[in-house]
Coordinates of N, CA, C and O in Angstrom, one line a residue:
X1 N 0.8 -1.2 0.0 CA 0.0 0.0 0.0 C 0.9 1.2 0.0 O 0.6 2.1 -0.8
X2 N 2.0 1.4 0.9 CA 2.7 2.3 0.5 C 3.6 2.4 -0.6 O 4.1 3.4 -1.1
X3 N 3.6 1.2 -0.9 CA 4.5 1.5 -2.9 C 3.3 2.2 -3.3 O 3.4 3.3 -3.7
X4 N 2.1 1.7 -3.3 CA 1.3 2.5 -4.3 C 1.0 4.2 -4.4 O 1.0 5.1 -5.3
X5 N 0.9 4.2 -2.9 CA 0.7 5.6 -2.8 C 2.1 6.3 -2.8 O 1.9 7.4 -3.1
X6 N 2.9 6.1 -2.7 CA 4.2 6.6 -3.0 C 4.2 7.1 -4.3 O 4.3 8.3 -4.6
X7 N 4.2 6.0 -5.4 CA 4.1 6.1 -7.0 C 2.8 6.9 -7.2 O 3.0 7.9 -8.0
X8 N 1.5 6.7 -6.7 CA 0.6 8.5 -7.0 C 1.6 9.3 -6.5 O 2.5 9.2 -7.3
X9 N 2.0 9.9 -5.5 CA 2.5 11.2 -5.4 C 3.5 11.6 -6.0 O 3.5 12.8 -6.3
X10 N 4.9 10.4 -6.3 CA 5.6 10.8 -7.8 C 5.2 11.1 -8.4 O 5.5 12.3 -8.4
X11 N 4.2 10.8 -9.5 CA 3.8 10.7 -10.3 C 2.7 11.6 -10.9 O 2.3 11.7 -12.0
X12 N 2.2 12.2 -9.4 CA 0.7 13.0 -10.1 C 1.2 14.2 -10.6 O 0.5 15.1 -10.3
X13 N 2.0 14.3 -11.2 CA 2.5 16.0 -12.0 C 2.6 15.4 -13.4 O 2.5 16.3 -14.2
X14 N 2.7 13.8 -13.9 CA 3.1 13.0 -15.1 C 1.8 12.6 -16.2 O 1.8 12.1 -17.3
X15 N 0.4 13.1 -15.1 CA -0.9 12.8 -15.6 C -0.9 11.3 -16.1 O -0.1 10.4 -15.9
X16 N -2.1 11.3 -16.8 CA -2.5 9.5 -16.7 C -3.7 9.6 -17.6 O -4.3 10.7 -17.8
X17 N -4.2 8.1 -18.2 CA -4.6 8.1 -18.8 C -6.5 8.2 -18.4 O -7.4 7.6 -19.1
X18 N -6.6 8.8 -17.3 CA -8.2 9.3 -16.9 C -8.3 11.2 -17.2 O -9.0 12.0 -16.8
X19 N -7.3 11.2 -18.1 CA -7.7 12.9 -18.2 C -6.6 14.0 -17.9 O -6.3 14.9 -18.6
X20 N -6.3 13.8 -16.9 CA -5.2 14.4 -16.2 C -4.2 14.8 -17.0 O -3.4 14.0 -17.4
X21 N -4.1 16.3 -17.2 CA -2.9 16.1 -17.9 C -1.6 16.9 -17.2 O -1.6 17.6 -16.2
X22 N -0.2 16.6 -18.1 CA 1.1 17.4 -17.5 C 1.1 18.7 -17.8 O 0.0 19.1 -18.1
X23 N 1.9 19.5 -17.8 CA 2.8 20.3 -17.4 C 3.7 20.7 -18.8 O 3.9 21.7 -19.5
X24 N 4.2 19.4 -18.8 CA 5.3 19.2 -19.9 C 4.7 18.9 -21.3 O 4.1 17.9 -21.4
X25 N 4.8 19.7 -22.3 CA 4.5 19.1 -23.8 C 4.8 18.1 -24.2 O 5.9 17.9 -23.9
X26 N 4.4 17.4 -24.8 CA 4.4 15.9 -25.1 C 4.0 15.6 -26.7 O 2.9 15.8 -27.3
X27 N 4.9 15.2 -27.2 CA 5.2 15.2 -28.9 C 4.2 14.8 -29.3 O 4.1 13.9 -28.5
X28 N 3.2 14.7 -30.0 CA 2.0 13.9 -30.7 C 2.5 14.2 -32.0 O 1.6 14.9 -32.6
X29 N 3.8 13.9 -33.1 CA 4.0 13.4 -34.2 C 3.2 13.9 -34.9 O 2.8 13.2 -35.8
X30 N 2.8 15.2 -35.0 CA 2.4 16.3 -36.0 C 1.0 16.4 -35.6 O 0.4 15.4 -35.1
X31 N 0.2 17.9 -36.0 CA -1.2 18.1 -35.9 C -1.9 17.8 -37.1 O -3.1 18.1 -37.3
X32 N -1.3 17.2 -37.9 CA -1.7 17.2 -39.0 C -0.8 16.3 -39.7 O 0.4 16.5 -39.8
X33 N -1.6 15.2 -40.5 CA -1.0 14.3 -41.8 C -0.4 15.1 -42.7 O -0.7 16.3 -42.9
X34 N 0.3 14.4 -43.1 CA 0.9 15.5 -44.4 C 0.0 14.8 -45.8 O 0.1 15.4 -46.8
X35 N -0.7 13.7 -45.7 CA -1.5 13.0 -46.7 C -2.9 14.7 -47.0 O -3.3 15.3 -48.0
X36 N -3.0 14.9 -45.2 CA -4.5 15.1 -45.1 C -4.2 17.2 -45.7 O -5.1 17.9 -46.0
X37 N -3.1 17.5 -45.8 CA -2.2 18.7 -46.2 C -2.3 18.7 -47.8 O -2.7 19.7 -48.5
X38 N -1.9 17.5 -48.3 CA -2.0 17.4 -49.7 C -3.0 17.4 -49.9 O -3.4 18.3 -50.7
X39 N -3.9 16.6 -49.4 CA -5.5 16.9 -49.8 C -6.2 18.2 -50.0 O -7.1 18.6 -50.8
X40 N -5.6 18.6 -49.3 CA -6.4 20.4 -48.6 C -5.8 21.1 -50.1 O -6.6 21.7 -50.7
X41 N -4.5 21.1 -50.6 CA -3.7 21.4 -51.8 C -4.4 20.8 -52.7 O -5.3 21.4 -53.3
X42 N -4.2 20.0 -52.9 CA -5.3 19.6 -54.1 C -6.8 19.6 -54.3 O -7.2 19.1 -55.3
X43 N -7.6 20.2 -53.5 CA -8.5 21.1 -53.3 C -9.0 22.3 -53.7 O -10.1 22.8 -53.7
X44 N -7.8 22.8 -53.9 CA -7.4 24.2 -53.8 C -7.8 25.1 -52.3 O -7.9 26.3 -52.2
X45 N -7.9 24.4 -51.6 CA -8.4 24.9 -49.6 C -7.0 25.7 -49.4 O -6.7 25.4 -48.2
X46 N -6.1 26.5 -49.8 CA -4.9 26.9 -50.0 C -5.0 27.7 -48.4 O -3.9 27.4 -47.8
X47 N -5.5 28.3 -47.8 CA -5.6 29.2 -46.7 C -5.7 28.1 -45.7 O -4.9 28.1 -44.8
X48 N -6.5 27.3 -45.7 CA -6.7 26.1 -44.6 C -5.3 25.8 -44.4 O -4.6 26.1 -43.5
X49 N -5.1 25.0 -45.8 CA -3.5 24.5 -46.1 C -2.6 25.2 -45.3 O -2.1 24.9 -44.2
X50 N -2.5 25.7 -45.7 CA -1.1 26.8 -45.0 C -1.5 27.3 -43.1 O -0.7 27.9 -42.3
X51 N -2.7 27.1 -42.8 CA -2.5 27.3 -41.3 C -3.0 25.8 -40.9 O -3.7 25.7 -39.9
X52 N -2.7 24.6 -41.7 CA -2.4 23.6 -41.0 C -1.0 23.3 -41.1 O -0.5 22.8 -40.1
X53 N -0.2 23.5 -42.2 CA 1.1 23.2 -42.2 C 2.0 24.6 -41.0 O 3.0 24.5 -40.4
X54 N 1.3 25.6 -41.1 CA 2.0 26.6 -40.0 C 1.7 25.8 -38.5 O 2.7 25.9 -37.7
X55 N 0.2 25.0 -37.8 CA 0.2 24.4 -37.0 C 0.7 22.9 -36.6 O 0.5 22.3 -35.5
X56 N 1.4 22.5 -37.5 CA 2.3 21.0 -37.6 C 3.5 21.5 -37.3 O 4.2 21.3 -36.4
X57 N 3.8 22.6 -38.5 CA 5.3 22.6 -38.2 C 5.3 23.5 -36.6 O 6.5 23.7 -36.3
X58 N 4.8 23.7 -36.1 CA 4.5 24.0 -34.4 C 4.6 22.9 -32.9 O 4.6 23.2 -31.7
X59 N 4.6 21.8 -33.7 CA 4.0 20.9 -33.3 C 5.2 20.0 -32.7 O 4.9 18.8 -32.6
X60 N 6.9 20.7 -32.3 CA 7.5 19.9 -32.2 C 7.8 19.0 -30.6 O 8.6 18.1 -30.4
X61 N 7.1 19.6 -29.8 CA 7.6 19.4 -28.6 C 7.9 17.7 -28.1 O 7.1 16.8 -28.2
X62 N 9.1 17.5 -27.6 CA 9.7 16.3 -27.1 C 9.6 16.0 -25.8 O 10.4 16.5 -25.1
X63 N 8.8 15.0 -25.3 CA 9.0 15.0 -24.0 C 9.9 14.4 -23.2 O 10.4 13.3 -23.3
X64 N 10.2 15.3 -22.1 CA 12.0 14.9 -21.6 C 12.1 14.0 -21.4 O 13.2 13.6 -21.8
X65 N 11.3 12.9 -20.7 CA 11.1 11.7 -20.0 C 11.6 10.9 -20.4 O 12.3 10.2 -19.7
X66 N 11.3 10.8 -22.2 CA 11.7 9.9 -22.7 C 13.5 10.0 -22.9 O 14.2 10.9 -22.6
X67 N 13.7 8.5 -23.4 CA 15.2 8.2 -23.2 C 15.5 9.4 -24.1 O 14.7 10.0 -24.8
X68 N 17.1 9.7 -24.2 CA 18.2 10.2 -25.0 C 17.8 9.6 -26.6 O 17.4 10.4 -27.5
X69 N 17.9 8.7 -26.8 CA 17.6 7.5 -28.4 C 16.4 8.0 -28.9 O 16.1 8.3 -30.1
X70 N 15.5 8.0 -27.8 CA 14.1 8.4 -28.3 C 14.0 9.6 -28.4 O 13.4 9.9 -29.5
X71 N 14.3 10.7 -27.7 CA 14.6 12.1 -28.3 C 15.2 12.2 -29.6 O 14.6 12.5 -30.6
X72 N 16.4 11.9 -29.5 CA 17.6 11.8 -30.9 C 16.1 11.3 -32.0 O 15.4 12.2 -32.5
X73 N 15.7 10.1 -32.2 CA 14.5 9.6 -33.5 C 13.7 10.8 -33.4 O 13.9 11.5 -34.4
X74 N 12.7 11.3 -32.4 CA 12.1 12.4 -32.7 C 12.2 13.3 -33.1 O 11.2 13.9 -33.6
X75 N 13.4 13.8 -33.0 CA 14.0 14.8 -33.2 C 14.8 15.0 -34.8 O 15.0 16.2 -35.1
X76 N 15.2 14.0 -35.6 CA 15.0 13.2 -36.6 C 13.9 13.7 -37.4 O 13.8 14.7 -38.2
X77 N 12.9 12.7 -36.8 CA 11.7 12.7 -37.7 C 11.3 14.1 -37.9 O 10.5 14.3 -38.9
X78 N 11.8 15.3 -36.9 CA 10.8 16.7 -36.9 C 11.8 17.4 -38.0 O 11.5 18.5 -38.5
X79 N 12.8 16.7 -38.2 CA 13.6 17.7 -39.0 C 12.7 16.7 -40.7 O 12.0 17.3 -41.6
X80 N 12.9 15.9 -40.7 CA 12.2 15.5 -41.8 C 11.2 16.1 -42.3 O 11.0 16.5 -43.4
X81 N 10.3 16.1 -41.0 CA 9.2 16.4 -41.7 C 8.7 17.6 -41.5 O 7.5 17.9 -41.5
X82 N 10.0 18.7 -41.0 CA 9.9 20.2 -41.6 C 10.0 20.4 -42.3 O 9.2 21.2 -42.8
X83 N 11.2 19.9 -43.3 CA 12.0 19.9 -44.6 C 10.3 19.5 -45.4 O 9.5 20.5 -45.7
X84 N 9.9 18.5 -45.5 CA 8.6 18.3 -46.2 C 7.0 19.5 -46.2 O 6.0 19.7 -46.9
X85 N 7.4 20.0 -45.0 CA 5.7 20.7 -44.7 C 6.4 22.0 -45.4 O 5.7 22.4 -46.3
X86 N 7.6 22.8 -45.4 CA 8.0 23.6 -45.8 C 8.2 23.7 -47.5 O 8.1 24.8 -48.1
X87 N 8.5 22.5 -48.0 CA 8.2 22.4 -49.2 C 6.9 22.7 -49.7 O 6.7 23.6 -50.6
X88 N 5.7 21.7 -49.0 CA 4.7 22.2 -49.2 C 4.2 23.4 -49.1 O 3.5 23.9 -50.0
X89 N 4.4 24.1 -48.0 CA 4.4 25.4 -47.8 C 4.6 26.5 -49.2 O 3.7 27.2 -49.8
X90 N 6.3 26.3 -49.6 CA 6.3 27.0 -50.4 C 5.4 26.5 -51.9 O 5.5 27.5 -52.7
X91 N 4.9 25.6 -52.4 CA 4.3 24.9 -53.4 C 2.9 26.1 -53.3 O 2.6 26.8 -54.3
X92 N 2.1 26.2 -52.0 CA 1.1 26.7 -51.8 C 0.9 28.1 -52.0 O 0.1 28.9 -52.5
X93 N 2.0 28.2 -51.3 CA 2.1 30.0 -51.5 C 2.3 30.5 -52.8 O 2.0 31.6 -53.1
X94 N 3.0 29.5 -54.0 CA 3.1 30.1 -55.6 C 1.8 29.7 -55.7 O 1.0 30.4 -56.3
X95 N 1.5 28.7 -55.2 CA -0.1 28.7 -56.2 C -1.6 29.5 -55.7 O -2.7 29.6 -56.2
X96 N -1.1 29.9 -54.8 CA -2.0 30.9 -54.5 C -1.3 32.6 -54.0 O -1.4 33.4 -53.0
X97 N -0.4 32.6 -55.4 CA 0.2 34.4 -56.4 C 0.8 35.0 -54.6 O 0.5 36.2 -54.3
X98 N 1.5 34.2 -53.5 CA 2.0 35.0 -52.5 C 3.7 34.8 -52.6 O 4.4 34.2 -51.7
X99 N 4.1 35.5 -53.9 CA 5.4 35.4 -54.2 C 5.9 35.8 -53.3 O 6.5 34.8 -52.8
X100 N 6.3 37.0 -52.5 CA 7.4 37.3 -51.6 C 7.7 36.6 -50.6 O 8.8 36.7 -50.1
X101 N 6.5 35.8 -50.1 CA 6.6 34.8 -48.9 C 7.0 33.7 -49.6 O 7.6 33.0 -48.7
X102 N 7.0 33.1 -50.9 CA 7.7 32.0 -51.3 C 9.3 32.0 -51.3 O 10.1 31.2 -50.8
X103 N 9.5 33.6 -52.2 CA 10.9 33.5 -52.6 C 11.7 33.6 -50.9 O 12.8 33.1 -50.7
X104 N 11.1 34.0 -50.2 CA 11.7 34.2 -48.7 C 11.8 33.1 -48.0 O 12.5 33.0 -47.0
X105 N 10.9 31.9 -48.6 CA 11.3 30.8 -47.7 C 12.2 29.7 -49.1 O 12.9 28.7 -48.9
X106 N 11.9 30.5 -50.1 CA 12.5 29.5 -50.8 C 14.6 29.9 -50.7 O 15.5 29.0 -50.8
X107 N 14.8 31.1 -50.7 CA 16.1 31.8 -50.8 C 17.1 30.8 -49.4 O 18.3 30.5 -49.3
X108 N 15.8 30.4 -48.3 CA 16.8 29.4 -47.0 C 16.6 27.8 -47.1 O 16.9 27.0 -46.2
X109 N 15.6 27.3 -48.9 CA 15.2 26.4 -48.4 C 16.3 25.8 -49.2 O 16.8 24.7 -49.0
X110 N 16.8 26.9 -50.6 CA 17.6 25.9 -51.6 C 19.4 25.9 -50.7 O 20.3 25.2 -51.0
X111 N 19.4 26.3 -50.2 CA 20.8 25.8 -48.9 C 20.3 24.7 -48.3 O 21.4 24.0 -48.1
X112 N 19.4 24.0 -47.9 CA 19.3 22.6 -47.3 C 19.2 21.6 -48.4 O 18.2 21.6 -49.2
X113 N 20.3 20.6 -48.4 CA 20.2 19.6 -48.9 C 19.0 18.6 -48.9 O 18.6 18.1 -47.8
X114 N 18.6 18.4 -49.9 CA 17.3 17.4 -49.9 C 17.0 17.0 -51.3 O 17.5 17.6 -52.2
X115 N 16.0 16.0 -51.4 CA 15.3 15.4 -52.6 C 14.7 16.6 -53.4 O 14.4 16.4 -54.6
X116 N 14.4 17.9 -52.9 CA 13.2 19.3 -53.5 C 14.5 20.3 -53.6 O 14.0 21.4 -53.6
X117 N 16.0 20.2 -53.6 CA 16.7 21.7 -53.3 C 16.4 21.8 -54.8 O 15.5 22.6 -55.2
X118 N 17.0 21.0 -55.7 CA 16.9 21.4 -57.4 C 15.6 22.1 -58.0 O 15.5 23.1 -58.5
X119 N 14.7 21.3 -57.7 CA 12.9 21.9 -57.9 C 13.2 23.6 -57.2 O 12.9 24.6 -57.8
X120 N 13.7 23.6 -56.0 CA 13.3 24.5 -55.2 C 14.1 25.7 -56.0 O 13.6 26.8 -56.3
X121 N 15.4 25.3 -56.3 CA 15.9 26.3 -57.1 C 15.5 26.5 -58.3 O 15.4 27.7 -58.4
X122 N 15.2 26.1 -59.1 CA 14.3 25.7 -60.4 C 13.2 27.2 -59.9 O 13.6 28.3 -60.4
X123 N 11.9 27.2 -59.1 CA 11.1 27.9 -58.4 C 11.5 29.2 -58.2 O 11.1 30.2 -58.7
X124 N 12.7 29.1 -57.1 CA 13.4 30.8 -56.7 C 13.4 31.4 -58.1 O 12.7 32.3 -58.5
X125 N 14.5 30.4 -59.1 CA 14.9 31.4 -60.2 C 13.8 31.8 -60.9 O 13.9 32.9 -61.3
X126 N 12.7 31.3 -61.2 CA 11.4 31.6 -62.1 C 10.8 33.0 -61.2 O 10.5 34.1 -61.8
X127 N 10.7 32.7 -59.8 CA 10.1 33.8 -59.2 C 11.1 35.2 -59.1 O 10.7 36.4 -58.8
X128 N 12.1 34.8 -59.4 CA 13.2 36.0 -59.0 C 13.7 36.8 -60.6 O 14.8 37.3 -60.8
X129 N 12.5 36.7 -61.6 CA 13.3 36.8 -62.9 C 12.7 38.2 -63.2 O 13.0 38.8 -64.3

């Protein structure tokens, strides 16, 4: 009886799964699909789009708890899939005529190495002509 109640009073700042919550931000792996992002894009929902990809890429928080390994993977994955939402990002903003916000994210995006730098520069130079 006293392990148990010991482990509530560690623990009641860590919340549980009756509701309770922490303190601490706790990573939930994006607010948003990047499938459910494309969709909204191919829609043409362009304003939705862009303040769901502004509320994902928001979305990085790591919770300390977890191991060192498991941080490092999360931490991973958020860089991935900034590099991706930001792509998208800039895709949306040419297609809905908000050039100066493209060429401004595109001018820091063709310095990151990735599968989109060539497209991306391809994009800057068309917009910068």
């Amino acid at each position: 009886i006293c392990g148990v109640g010991l482990g509530i009073f560690l623990n009641r700042d860590r919340g549980n799964d009756y509701g309770v919550t922490s303190a601490v931000p706790v990573y939930r792996g994006g607010s948003c699909d990047i499938a459910e992002i494309q969709a909204m894009i191919d829609s043409s929902k362009y304003e939705m789009a862009l303040q769901a990809i502004d509320v994902t890429l928001a979305d990085t928080a790591i919770d300390p708890s977890f191991t060192s390994e498991r941080q490092d993977y999360l931490r991973s994955l958020n860089t991935n899939r900034e590099y991706e939402l930001t792509w998208l990002k800039i895709n949306v903003l040419v297609k809905s005529q908000k050039k100066a916000e493209a060429i401004m994210l595109l001018e820091e995006y063709v310095e990151t190495e990735g599968e989109h730098q060539k497209n991306a520069q391809t994009i800057l130079n068309d917009l910068t002509k």
